[in-house]
Coordinates of N, CA, C and O in Angstrom, one line a residue:
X1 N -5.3 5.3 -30.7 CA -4.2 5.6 -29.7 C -4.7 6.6 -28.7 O -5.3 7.6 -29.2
X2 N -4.6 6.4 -27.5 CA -5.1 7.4 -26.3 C -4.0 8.2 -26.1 O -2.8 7.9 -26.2
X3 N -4.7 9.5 -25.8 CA -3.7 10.8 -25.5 C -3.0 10.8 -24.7 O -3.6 10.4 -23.7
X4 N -1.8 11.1 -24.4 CA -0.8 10.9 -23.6 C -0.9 12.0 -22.6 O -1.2 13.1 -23.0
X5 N -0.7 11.8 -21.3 CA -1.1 12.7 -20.2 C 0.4 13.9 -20.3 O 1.6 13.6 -20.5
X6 N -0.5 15.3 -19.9 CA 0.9 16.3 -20.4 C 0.9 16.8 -18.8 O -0.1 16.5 -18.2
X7 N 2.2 17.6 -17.9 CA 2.2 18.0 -16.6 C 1.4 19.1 -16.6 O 1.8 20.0 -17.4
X8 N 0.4 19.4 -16.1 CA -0.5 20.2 -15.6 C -2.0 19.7 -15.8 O -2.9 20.3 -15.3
X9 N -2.2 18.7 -16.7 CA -3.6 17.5 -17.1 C -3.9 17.6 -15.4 O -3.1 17.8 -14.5
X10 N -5.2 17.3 -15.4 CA -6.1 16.8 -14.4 C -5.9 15.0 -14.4 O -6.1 14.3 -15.4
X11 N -5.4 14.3 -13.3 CA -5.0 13.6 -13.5 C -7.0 12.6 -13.9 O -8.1 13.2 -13.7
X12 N -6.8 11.5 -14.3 CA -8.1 11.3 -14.7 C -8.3 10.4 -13.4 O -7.3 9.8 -12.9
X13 N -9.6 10.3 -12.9 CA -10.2 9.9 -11.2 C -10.6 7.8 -11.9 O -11.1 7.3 -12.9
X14 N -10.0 7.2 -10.6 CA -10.2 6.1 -11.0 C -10.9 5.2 -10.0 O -11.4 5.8 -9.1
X15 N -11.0 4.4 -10.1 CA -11.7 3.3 -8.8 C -11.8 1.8 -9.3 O -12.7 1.2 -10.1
X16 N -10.7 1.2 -8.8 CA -10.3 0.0 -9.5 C -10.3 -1.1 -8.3 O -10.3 -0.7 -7.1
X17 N -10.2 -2.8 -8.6 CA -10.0 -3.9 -7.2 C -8.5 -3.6 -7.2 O -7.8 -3.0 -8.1
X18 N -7.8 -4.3 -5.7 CA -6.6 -4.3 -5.6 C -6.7 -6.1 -5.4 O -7.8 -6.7 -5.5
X19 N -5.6 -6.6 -5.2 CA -5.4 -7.9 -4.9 C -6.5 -8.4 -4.0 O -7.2 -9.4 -4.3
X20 N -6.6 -8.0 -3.2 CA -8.0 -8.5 -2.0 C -9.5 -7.8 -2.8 O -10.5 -7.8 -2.0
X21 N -9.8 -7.4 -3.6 CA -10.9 -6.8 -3.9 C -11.5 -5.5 -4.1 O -12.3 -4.9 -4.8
X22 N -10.5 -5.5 -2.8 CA -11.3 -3.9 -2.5 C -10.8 -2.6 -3.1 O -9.6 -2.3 -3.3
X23 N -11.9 -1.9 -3.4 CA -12.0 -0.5 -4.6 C -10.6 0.2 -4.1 O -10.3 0.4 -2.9
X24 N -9.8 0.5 -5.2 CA -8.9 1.8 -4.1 C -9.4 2.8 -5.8 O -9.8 2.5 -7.0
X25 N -9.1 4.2 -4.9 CA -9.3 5.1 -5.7 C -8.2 6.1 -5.9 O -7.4 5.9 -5.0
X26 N -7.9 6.9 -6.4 CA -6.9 7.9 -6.6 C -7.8 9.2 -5.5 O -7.1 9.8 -4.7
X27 N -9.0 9.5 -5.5 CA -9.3 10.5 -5.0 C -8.8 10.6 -3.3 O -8.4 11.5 -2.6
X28 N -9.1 8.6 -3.1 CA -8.6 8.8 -1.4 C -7.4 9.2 -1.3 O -6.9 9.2 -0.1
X29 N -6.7 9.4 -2.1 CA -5.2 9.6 -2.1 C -4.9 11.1 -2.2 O -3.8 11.3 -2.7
X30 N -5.8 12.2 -1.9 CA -6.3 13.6 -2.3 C -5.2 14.0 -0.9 O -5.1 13.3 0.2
X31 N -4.5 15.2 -1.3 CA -3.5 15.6 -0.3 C -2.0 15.0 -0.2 O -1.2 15.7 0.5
X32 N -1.5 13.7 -0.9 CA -0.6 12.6 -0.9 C -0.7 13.0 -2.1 O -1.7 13.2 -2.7
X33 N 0.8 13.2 -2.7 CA 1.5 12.6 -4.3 C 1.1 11.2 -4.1 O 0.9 10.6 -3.0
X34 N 0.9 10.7 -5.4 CA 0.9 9.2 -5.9 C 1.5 8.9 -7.2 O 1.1 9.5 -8.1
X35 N 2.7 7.7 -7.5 CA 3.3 7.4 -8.4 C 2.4 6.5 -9.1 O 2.4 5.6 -8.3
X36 N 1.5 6.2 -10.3 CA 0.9 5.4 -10.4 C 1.5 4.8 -11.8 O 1.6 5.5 -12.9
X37 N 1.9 3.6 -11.6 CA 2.5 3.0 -12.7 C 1.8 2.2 -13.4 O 0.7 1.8 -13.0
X38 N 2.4 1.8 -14.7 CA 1.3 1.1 -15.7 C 2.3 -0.1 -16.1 O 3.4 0.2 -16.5
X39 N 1.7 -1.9 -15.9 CA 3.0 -2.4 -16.3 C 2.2 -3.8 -17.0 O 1.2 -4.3 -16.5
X40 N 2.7 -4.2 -17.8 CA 1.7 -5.1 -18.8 C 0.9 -6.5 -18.2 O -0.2 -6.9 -18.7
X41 N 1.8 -7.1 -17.0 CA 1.3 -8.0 -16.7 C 2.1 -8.9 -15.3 O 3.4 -9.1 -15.3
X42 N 1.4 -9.2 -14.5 CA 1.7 -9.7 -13.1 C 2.5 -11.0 -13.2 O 1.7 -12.0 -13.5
X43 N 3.9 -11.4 -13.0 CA 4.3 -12.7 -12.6 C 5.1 -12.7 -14.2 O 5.2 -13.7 -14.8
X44 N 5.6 -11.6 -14.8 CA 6.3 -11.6 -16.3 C 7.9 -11.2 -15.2 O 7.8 -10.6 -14.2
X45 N 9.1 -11.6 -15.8 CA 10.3 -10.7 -15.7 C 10.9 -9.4 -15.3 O 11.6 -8.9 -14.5
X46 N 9.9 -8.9 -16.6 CA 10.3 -7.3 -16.3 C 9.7 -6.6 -15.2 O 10.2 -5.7 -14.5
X47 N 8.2 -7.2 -15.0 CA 6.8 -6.9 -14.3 C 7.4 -7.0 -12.7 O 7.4 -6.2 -11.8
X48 N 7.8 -8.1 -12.8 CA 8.0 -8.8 -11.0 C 9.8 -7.4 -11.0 O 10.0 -6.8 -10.0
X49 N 10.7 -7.3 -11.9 CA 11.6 -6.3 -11.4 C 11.4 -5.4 -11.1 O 11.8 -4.9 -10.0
X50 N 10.7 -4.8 -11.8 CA 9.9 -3.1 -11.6 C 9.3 -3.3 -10.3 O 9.9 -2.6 -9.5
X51 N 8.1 -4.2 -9.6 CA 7.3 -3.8 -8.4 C 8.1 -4.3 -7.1 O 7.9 -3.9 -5.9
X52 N 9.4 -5.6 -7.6 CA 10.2 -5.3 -6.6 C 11.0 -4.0 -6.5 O 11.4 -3.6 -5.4
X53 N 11.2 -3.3 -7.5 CA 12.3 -1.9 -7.0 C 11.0 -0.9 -6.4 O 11.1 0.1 -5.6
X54 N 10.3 -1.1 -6.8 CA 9.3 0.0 -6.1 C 9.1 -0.1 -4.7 O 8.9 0.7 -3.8
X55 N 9.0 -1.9 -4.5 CA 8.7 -2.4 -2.6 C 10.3 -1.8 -2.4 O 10.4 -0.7 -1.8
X56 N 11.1 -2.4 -2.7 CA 12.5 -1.9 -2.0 C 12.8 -0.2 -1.9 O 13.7 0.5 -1.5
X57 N 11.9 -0.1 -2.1 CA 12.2 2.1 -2.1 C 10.9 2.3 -1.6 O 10.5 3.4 -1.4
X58 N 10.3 1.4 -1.3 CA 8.3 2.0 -0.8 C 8.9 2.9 0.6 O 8.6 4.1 0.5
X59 N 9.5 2.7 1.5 CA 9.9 3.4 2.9 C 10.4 5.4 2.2 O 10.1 6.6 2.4
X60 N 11.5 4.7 1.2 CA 11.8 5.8 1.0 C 10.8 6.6 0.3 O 10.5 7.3 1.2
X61 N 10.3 6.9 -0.6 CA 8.9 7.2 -1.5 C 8.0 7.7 -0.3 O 7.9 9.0 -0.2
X62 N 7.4 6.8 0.8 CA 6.3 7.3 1.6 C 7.1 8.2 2.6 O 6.6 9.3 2.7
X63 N 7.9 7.9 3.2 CA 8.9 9.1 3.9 C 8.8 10.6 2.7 O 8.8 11.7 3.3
X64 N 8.7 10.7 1.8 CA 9.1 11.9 1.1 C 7.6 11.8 0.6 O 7.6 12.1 -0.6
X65 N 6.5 11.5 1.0 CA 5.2 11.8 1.0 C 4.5 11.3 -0.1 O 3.3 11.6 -0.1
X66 N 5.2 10.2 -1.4 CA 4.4 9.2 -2.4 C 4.2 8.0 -1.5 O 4.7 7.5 -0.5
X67 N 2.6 7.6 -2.7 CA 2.4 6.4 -2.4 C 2.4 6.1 -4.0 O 2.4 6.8 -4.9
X68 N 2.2 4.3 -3.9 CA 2.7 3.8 -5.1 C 1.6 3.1 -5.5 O 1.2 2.1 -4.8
X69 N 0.7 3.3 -6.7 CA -0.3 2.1 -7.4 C 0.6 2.0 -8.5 O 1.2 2.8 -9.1
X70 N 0.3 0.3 -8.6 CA 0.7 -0.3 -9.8 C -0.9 -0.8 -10.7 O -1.9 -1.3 -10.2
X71 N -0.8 -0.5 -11.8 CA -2.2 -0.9 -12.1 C -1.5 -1.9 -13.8 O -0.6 -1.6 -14.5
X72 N -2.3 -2.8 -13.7 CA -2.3 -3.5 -15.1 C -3.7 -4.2 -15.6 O -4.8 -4.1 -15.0
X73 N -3.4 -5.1 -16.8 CA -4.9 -5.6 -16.6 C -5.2 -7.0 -16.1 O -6.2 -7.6 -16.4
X74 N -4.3 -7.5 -15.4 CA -4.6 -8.3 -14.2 C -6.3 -8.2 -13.4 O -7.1 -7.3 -13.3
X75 N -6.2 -9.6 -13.0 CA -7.6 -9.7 -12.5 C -7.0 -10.0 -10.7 O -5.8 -10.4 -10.6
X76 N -7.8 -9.8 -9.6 CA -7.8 -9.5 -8.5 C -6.8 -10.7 -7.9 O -6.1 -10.7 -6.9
X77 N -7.0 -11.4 -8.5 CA -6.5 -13.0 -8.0 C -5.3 -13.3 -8.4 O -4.5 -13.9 -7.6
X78 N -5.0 -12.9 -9.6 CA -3.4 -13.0 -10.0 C -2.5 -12.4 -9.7 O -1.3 -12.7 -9.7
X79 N -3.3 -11.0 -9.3 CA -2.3 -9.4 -8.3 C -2.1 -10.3 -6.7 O -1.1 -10.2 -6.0
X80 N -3.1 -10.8 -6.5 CA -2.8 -11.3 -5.2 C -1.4 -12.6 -5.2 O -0.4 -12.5 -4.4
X81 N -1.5 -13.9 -6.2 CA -0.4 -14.6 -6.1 C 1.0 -13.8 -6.5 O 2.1 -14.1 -6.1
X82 N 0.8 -12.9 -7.3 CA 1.8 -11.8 -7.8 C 2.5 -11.5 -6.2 O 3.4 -12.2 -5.6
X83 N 1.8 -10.0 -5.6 CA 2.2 -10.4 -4.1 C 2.7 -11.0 -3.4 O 3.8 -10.9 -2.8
X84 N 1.9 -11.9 -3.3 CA 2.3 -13.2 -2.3 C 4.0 -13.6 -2.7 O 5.0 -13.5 -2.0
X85 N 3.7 -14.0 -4.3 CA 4.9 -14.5 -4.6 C 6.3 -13.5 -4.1 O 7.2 -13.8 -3.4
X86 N 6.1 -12.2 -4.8 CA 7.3 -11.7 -4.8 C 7.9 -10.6 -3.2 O 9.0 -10.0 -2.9
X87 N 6.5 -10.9 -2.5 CA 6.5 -10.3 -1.0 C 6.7 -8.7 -1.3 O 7.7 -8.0 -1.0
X88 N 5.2 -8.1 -2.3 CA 4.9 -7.0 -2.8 C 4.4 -6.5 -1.5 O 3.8 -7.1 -0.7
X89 N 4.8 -5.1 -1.4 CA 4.2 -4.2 -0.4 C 3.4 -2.7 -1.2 O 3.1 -1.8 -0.3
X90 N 3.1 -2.4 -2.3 CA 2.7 -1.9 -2.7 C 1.6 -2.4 -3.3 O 1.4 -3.6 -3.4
X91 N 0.7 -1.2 -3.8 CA -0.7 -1.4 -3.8 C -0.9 -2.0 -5.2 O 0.0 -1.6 -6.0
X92 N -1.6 -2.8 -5.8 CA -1.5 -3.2 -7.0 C -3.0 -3.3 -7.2 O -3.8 -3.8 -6.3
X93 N -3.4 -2.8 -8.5 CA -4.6 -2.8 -8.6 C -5.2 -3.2 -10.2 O -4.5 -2.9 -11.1
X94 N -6.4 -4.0 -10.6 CA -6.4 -4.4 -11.8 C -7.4 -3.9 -12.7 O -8.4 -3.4 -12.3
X95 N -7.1 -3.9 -14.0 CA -7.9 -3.0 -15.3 C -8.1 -3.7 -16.2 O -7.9 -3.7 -17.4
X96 N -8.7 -4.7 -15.3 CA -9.0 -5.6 -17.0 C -9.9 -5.3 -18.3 O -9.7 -6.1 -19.3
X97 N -11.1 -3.9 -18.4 CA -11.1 -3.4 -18.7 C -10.4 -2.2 -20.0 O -10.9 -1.9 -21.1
X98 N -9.3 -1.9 -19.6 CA -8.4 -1.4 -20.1 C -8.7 0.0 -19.9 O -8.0 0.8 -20.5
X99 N -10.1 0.5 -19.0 CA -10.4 1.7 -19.4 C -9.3 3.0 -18.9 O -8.8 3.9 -19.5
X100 N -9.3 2.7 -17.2 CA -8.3 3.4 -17.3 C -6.4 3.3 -17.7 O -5.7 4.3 -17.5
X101 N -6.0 2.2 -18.1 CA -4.9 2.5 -19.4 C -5.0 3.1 -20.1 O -4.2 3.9 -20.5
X102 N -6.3 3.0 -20.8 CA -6.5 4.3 -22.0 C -6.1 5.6 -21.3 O -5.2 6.4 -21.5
X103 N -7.4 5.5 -20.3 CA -7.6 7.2 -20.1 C -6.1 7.7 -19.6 O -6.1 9.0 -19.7
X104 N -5.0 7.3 -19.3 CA -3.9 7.6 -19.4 C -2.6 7.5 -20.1 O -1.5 7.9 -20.0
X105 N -3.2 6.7 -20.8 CA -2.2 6.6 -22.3 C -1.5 5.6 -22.2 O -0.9 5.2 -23.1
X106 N -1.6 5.2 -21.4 CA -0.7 3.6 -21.3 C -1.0 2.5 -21.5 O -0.7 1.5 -20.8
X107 N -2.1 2.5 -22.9 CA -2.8 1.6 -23.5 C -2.8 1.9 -25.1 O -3.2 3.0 -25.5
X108 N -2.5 1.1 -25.9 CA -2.3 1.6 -27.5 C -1.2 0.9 -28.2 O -0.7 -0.2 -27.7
X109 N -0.7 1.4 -29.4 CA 0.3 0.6 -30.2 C 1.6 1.1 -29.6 O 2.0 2.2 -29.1
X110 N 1.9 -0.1 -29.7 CA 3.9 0.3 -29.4 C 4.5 -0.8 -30.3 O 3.8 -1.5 -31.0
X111 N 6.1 -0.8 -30.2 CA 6.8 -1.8 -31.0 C 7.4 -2.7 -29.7 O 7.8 -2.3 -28.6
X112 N 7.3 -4.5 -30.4 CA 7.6 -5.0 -29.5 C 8.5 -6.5 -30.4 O 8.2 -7.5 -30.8
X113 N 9.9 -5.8 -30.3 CA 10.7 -7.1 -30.6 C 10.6 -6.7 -32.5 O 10.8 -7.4 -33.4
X114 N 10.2 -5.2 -32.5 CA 10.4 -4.8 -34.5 C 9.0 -4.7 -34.5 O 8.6 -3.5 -34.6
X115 N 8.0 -5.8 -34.3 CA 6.7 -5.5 -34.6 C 5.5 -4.5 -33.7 O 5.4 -4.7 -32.5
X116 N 4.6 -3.6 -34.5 CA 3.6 -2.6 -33.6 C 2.7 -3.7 -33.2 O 2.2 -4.4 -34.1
X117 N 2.5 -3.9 -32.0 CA 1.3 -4.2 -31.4 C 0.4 -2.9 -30.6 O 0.7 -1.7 -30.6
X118 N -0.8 -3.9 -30.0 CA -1.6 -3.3 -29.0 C -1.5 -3.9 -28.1 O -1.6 -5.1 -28.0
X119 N -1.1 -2.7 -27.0 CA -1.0 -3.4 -25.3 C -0.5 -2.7 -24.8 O 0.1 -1.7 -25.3
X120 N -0.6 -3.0 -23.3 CA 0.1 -2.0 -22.2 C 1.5 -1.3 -22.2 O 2.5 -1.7 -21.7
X121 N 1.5 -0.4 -22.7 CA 2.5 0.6 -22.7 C 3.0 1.3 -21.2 O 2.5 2.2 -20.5
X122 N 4.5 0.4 -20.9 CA 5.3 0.9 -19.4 C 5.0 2.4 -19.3 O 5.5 3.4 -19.9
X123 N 4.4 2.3 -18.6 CA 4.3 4.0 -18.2 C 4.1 4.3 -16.0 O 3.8 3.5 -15.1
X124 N 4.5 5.9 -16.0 CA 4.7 6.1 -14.7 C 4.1 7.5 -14.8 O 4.3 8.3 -15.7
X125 N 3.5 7.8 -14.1 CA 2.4 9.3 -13.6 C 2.6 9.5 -12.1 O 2.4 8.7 -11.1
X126 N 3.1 11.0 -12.1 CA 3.1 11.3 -11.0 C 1.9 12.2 -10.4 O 1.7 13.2 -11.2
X127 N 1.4 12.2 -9.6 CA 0.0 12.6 -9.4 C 0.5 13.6 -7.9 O 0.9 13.2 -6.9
X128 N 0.2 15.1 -8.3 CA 0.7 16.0 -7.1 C -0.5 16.1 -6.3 O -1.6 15.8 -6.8
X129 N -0.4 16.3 -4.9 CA -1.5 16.5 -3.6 C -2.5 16.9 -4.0 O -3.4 16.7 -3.2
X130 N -3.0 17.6 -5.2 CA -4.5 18.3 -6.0 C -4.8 17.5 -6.6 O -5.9 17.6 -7.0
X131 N -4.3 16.7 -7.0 CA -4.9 15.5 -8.4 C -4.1 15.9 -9.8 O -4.8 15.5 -10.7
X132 N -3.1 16.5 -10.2 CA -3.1 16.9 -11.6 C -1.6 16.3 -11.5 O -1.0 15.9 -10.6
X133 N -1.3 16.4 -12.8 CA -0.3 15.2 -13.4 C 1.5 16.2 -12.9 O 1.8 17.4 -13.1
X134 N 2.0 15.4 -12.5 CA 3.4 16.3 -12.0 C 4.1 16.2 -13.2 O 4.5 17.1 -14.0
X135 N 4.2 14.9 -13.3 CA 5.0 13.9 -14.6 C 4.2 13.0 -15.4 O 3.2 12.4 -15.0
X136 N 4.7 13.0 -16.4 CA 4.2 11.9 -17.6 C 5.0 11.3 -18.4 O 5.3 11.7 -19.5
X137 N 5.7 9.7 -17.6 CA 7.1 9.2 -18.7 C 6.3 7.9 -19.0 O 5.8 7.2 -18.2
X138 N 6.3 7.7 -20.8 CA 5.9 6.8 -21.2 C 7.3 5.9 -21.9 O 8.4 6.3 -22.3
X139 N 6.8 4.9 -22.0 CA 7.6 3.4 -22.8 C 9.0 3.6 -22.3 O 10.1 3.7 -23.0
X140 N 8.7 3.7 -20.9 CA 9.9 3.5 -19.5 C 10.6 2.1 -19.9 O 10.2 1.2 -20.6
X141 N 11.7 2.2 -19.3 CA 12.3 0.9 -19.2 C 11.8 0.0 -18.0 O 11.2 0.6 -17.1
X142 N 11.8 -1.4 -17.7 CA 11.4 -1.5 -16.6 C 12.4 -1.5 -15.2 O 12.1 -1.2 -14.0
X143 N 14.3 -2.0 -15.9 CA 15.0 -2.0 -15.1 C 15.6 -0.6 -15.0 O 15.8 -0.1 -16.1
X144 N 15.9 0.0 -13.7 CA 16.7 1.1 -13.7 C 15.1 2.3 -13.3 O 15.2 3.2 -12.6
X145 N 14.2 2.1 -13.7 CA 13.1 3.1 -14.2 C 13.0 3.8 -12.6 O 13.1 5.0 -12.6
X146 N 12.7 3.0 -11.4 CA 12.5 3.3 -10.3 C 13.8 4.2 -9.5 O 13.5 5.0 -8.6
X147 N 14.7 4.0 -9.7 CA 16.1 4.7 -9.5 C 15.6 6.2 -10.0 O 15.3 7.1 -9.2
X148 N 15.5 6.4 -11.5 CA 15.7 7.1 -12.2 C 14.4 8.2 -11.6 O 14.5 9.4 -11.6
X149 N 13.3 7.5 -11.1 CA 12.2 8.5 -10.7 C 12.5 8.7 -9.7 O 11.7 9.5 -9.3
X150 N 13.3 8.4 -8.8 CA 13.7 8.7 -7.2 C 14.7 10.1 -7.2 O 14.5 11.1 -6.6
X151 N 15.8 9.8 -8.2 CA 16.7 10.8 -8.5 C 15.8 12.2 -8.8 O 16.0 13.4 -8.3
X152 N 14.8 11.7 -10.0 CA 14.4 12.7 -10.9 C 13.6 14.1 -9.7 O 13.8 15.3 -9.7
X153 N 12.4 13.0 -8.7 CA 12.0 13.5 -8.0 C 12.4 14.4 -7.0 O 11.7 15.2 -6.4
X154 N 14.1 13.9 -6.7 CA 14.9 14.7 -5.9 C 14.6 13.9 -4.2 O 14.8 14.4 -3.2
X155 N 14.0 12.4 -4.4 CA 13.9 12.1 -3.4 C 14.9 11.6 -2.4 O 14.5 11.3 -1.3

């Protein structure tokens, strides 16, 4: 089980493809809060509600100075019909790896339906203008979750 990120952690530095390929990093995002969410998998129920409430609030979010990565372990190509399909405006980026889910905790055992598995644990990190962790909510819900971080943030 990977350590769960605490507020004041260095957030951990990543460099991942987004749907078109190309590297995005948390560093370029140095000066900008970034919400970076963790969600099990692209074109699932819960998956497509969560990154639609995040497109439907992206204006408000970037107005109050966040930007939004979604990361799971999707491959470049499925983040892209993902998009396509649901007319995603946020950045989505893939870990097929799993390394950085670990390195943020949103990779490990959870309960699903009574039984512990291993797998992507819903999680959301808020990443302040220095790099270091604002927030750390794990085994989020997926509906309501995006409301709840809007309010929380005072946005």
């Amino acid at each position: 089980m990977s350590e769960r990120l605490q507020p004041g952690d260095t957030a951990p530095a990543f460099t991942l493809p987004d749907a078109d390929g190309n590297e995005v990093s948390l560093a370029d995002r140095k000066g900008r809060k970034v919400i970076v969410y963790f969600y099990p998998a692209a074109l699932t129920p819960g998956c497509t509600k969560q990154a639609c409430d995040f497109t439907d609030n992206l204006d408000l979010l970037a107005a109050a100075g966040y930007d939004v990565i979604g990361v799971s372990p999707d491959k470049p190509e499925k983040l892209a019909a993902f998009r396509e399909k649901e007319n995603l405006r946020i950045t989505l980026v893939g870990d097929p790896s799993k390394e950085v889910l670990t390195a943020y905790g949103a990779f490990g055992e959870k309960k699903l339906y009574g039984k512990t598995v291993t797998g992507v644990i819903r999680s959301t990190v808020v990443v302040d203008e220095e790099g270091r962790v604002e927030r750390a909510l794990y085994n989020v819900k997926a509906t309501g979750h995006v409301a709840k971080i809007i309010k929380d943030l005072g946005v």
